[in-house]
JSON list of C-alpha atoms in Angstrom, two decimals:
[
{"chain": "A", "resi": 1, "resn": "ASN", "atom": "CA", "xyz": [64.84, 0.82, 5.04]},
{"chain": "A", "resi": 2, "resn": "THR", "atom": "CA", "xyz": [63.03, 4.10, 5.96]},
{"chain": "A", "resi": 3, "resn": "ASN", "atom": "CA", "xyz": [61.77, 3.76, 2.37]},
{"chain": "A", "resi": 4, "resn": "GLU", "atom": "CA", "xyz": [60.71, 0.00, 2.80]},
{"chain": "A", "resi": 5, "resn": "ALA", "atom": "CA", "xyz": [59.12, 0.82, 6.32]},
{"chain": "A", "resi": 6, "resn": "ASP", "atom": "CA", "xyz": [57.46, 3.88, 4.58]},
{"chain": "A", "resi": 7, "resn": "LEU", "atom": "CA", "xyz": [55.96, 1.87, 2.00]},
{"chain": "A", "resi": 8, "resn": "VAL", "atom": "CA", "xyz": [54.64, -0.91, 4.52]},
{"chain": "A", "resi": 9, "resn": "GLU", "atom": "CA", "xyz": [53.29, 2.19, 6.63]},
{"chain": "A", "resi": 10, "resn": "LYS", "atom": "CA", "xyz": [51.46, 3.37, 3.67]},
{"chain": "A", "resi": 11, "resn": "GLU", "atom": "CA", "xyz": [50.34, 0.25, 2.54]},
{"chain": "A", "resi": 12, "resn": "ARG", "atom": "CA", "xyz": [48.79, -0.05, 6.07]},
{"chain": "A", "resi": 13, "resn": "ARG", "atom": "CA", "xyz": [46.88, 3.05, 6.11]},
{"chain": "A", "resi": 14, "resn": "LEU", "atom": "CA", "xyz": [45.47, 2.43, 2.78]},
{"chain": "A", "resi": 15, "resn": "THR", "atom": "CA", "xyz": [44.40, -1.19, 3.51]},
{"chain": "A", "resi": 16, "resn": "LEU", "atom": "CA", "xyz": [42.73, 0.80, 6.68]},
{"chain": "A", "resi": 17, "resn": "LYS", "atom": "CA", "xyz": [41.14, 3.28, 4.29]},
{"chain": "A", "resi": 18, "resn": "GLU", "atom": "CA", "xyz": [39.77, 0.28, 2.46]},
{"chain": "A", "resi": 19, "resn": "GLN", "atom": "CA", "xyz": [38.17, -1.18, 5.44]},
{"chain": "A", "resi": 20, "resn": "GLU", "atom": "CA", "xyz": [36.87, 2.09, 6.70]},
{"chain": "A", "resi": 21, "resn": "LEU", "atom": "CA", "xyz": [35.21, 2.39, 3.05]},
{"chain": "A", "resi": 22, "resn": "VAL", "atom": "CA", "xyz": [33.77, -1.08, 3.14]},
{"chain": "A", "resi": 23, "resn": "ILE", "atom": "CA", "xyz": [32.09, -0.43, 6.52]},
{"chain": "A", "resi": 24, "resn": "LYS", "atom": "CA", "xyz": [30.82, 2.73, 5.17]},
{"chain": "A", "resi": 25, "resn": "GLU", "atom": "CA", "xyz": [29.40, 1.38, 2.06]},
{"chain": "A", "resi": 26, "resn": "ARG", "atom": "CA", "xyz": [27.39, -1.74, 4.38]},
{"chain": "A", "resi": 27, "resn": "GLU", "atom": "CA", "xyz": [26.17, 1.05, 6.37]},
{"chain": "A", "resi": 28, "resn": "ALA", "atom": "CA", "xyz": [25.05, 2.98, 3.83]},
{"chain": "A", "resi": 29, "resn": "ASN", "atom": "CA", "xyz": [23.46, -0.39, 1.90]},
{"chain": "A", "resi": 30, "resn": "GLU", "atom": "CA", "xyz": [21.72, -0.76, 5.38]},
{"chain": "A", "resi": 31, "resn": "THR", "atom": "CA", "xyz": [20.44, 2.41, 5.66]},
{"chain": "A", "resi": 32, "resn": "ALA", "atom": "CA", "xyz": [19.03, 2.12, 2.14]},
{"chain": "A", "resi": 33, "resn": "LEU", "atom": "CA", "xyz": [17.30, -1.14, 2.95]},
{"chain": "A", "resi": 34, "resn": "VAL", "atom": "CA", "xyz": [15.94, 0.13, 6.16]},
{"chain": "A", "resi": 35, "resn": "GLU", "atom": "CA", "xyz": [14.52, 3.14, 3.89]},
{"chain": "A", "resi": 36, "resn": "LYS", "atom": "CA", "xyz": [13.18, 0.67, 1.24]},
{"chain": "A", "resi": 37, "resn": "LYS", "atom": "CA", "xyz": [11.60, -1.65, 3.89]},
{"chain": "A", "resi": 38, "resn": "ARG", "atom": "CA", "xyz": [9.99, 1.59, 5.83]},
{"chain": "A", "resi": 39, "resn": "HIS", "atom": "CA", "xyz": [8.87, 2.76, 2.37]},
{"chain": "A", "resi": 40, "resn": "LEU", "atom": "CA", "xyz": [7.47, -0.52, 1.32]},
{"chain": "A", "resi": 41, "resn": "ASN", "atom": "CA", "xyz": [5.38, -0.38, 4.92]},
{"chain": "A", "resi": 42, "resn": "LEU", "atom": "CA", "xyz": [4.03, 2.88, 3.88]},
{"chain": "A", "resi": 43, "resn": "LYS", "atom": "CA", "xyz": [2.85, 1.33, 0.61]},
{"chain": "A", "resi": 44, "resn": "GLU", "atom": "CA", "xyz": [1.28, -1.79, 2.37]},
{"chain": "A", "resi": 45, "resn": "ARG", "atom": "CA", "xyz": [-0.52, 0.12, 4.51]},
{"chain": "A", "resi": 46, "resn": "GLU", "atom": "CA", "xyz": [-1.53, 2.68, 1.97]},
{"chain": "A", "resi": 47, "resn": "LEU", "atom": "CA", "xyz": [-2.87, -0.40, -0.17]},
{"chain": "A", "resi": 48, "resn": "ALA", "atom": "CA", "xyz": [-4.67, -1.87, 2.91]},
{"chain": "A", "resi": 49, "resn": "ILE", "atom": "CA", "xyz": [-6.71, 1.68, 3.19]},
{"chain": "A", "resi": 50, "resn": "LYS", "atom": "CA", "xyz": [-7.28, 1.54, -0.33]},
{"chain": "A", "resi": 51, "resn": "GLU", "atom": "CA", "xyz": [-8.34, -2.33, -0.11]},
{"chain": "A", "resi": 52, "resn": "ARG", "atom": "CA", "xyz": [-10.90, -1.37, 2.46]},
{"chain": "A", "resi": 53, "resn": "GLU", "atom": "CA", "xyz": [-12.24, 1.75, 0.88]},
{"chain": "A", "resi": 54, "resn": "VAL", "atom": "CA", "xyz": [-12.93, -0.39, -2.27]},
{"chain": "A", "resi": 55, "resn": "LYS", "atom": "CA", "xyz": [-14.96, -2.99, -0.01]},
{"chain": "A", "resi": 56, "resn": "ILE", "atom": "CA", "xyz": [-17.00, -0.38, 1.67]},
{"chain": "A", "resi": 57, "resn": "ARG", "atom": "CA", "xyz": [-17.93, 1.03, -1.77]},
{"chain": "A", "resi": 58, "resn": "ALA", "atom": "CA", "xyz": [-18.97, -2.28, -2.77]},
{"chain": "A", "resi": 59, "resn": "LEU", "atom": "CA", "xyz": [-21.15, -2.55, 0.07]},
{"chain": "A", "resi": 60, "resn": "GLU", "atom": "CA", "xyz": [-22.34, 0.73, -0.61]},
{"chain": "A", "resi": 61, "resn": "LEU", "atom": "CA", "xyz": [-23.17, -0.41, -4.40]},
{"chain": "A", "resi": 62, "resn": "ARG", "atom": "CA", "xyz": [-25.21, -3.73, -2.66]},
{"chain": "A", "resi": 63, "resn": "GLU", "atom": "CA", "xyz": [-27.20, -1.58, -0.48]},
{"chain": "A", "resi": 64, "resn": "LEU", "atom": "CA", "xyz": [-28.15, 1.01, -3.46]},
{"chain": "A", "resi": 65, "resn": "ALA", "atom": "CA", "xyz": [-28.99, -2.25, -5.19]},
{"chain": "A", "resi": 66, "resn": "ILE", "atom": "CA", "xyz": [-31.31, -3.58, -2.65]},
{"chain": "A", "resi": 67, "resn": "LYS", "atom": "CA", "xyz": [-32.80, -0.14, -2.09]},
{"chain": "A", "resi": 68, "resn": "GLU", "atom": "CA", "xyz": [-32.99, -0.03, -6.01]},
{"chain": "A", "resi": 69, "resn": "LYS", "atom": "CA", "xyz": [-35.05, -3.66, -5.94]},
{"chain": "A", "resi": 70, "resn": "GLU", "atom": "CA", "xyz": [-37.06, -2.60, -3.15]},
{"chain": "A", "resi": 71, "resn": "ILE", "atom": "CA", "xyz": [-38.13, 1.02, -4.83]},
{"chain": "A", "resi": 72, "resn": "LYS", "atom": "CA", "xyz": [-39.03, -1.44, -8.10]},
{"chain": "A", "resi": 73, "resn": "ILE", "atom": "CA", "xyz": [-40.81, -3.65, -5.87]},
{"chain": "A", "resi": 74, "resn": "ARG", "atom": "CA", "xyz": [-43.03, -0.99, -4.09]},
{"chain": "A", "resi": 75, "resn": "VAL", "atom": "CA", "xyz": [-43.93, 1.02, -7.36]},
{"chain": "A", "resi": 76, "resn": "SER", "atom": "CA", "xyz": [-45.11, -2.43, -8.77]},
{"chain": "A", "resi": 77, "resn": "GLU", "atom": "CA", "xyz": [-47.23, -2.73, -5.64]},
{"chain": "A", "resi": 78, "resn": "VAL", "atom": "CA", "xyz": [-48.37, 0.94, -5.98]},
{"chain": "A", "resi": 79, "resn": "LEU", "atom": "CA", "xyz": [-49.23, 0.34, -9.74]},
{"chain": "A", "resi": 80, "resn": "ASN", "atom": "CA", "xyz": [-51.48, -3.20, -8.84]},
{"chain": "A", "resi": 81, "resn": "ILE", "atom": "CA", "xyz": [-53.57, -1.26, -6.64]},
{"chain": "A", "resi": 82, "resn": "LYS", "atom": "CA", "xyz": [-54.13, 1.27, -8.65]},
{"chain": "A", "resi": 83, "resn": "LYS", "atom": "CA", "xyz": [-55.13, -1.27, -11.66]},
{"chain": "A", "resi": 84, "resn": "GLU", "atom": "CA", "xyz": [-57.31, -3.40, -8.92]},
{"chain": "A", "resi": 85, "resn": "LYS", "atom": "CA", "xyz": [-59.07, 0.09, -8.27]},
{"chain": "A", "resi": 86, "resn": "GLU", "atom": "CA", "xyz": [-59.28, 0.99, -11.75]},
{"chain": "A", "resi": 87, "resn": "LEU", "atom": "CA", "xyz": [-61.18, -2.32, -12.15]},
{"chain": "A", "resi": 88, "resn": "GLY", "atom": "CA", "xyz": [-63.14, -1.94, -9.08]},
{"chain": "A", "resi": 89, "resn": "LEU", "atom": "CA", "xyz": [-61.51, -4.99, -6.78]}
]
């Protein structure tokens, strides 16, 4: 009977150990998920910043295109004035 009682006790301890391991594994998985979520949030913020940088760059390029057109118009005006002077108009 002592052997049977020992076996029952060992089985009970093993069951408790298994339950502890399941809990530890679950906690480890939850920690990993929290870390992944934190990492994804950081990546999301980095992407949002890069998106804003791209939009700013696009605006800067549009500004440059407008300035280029303004310069071309001004050059054209100057050339027209020069031609008018040459023609005596």
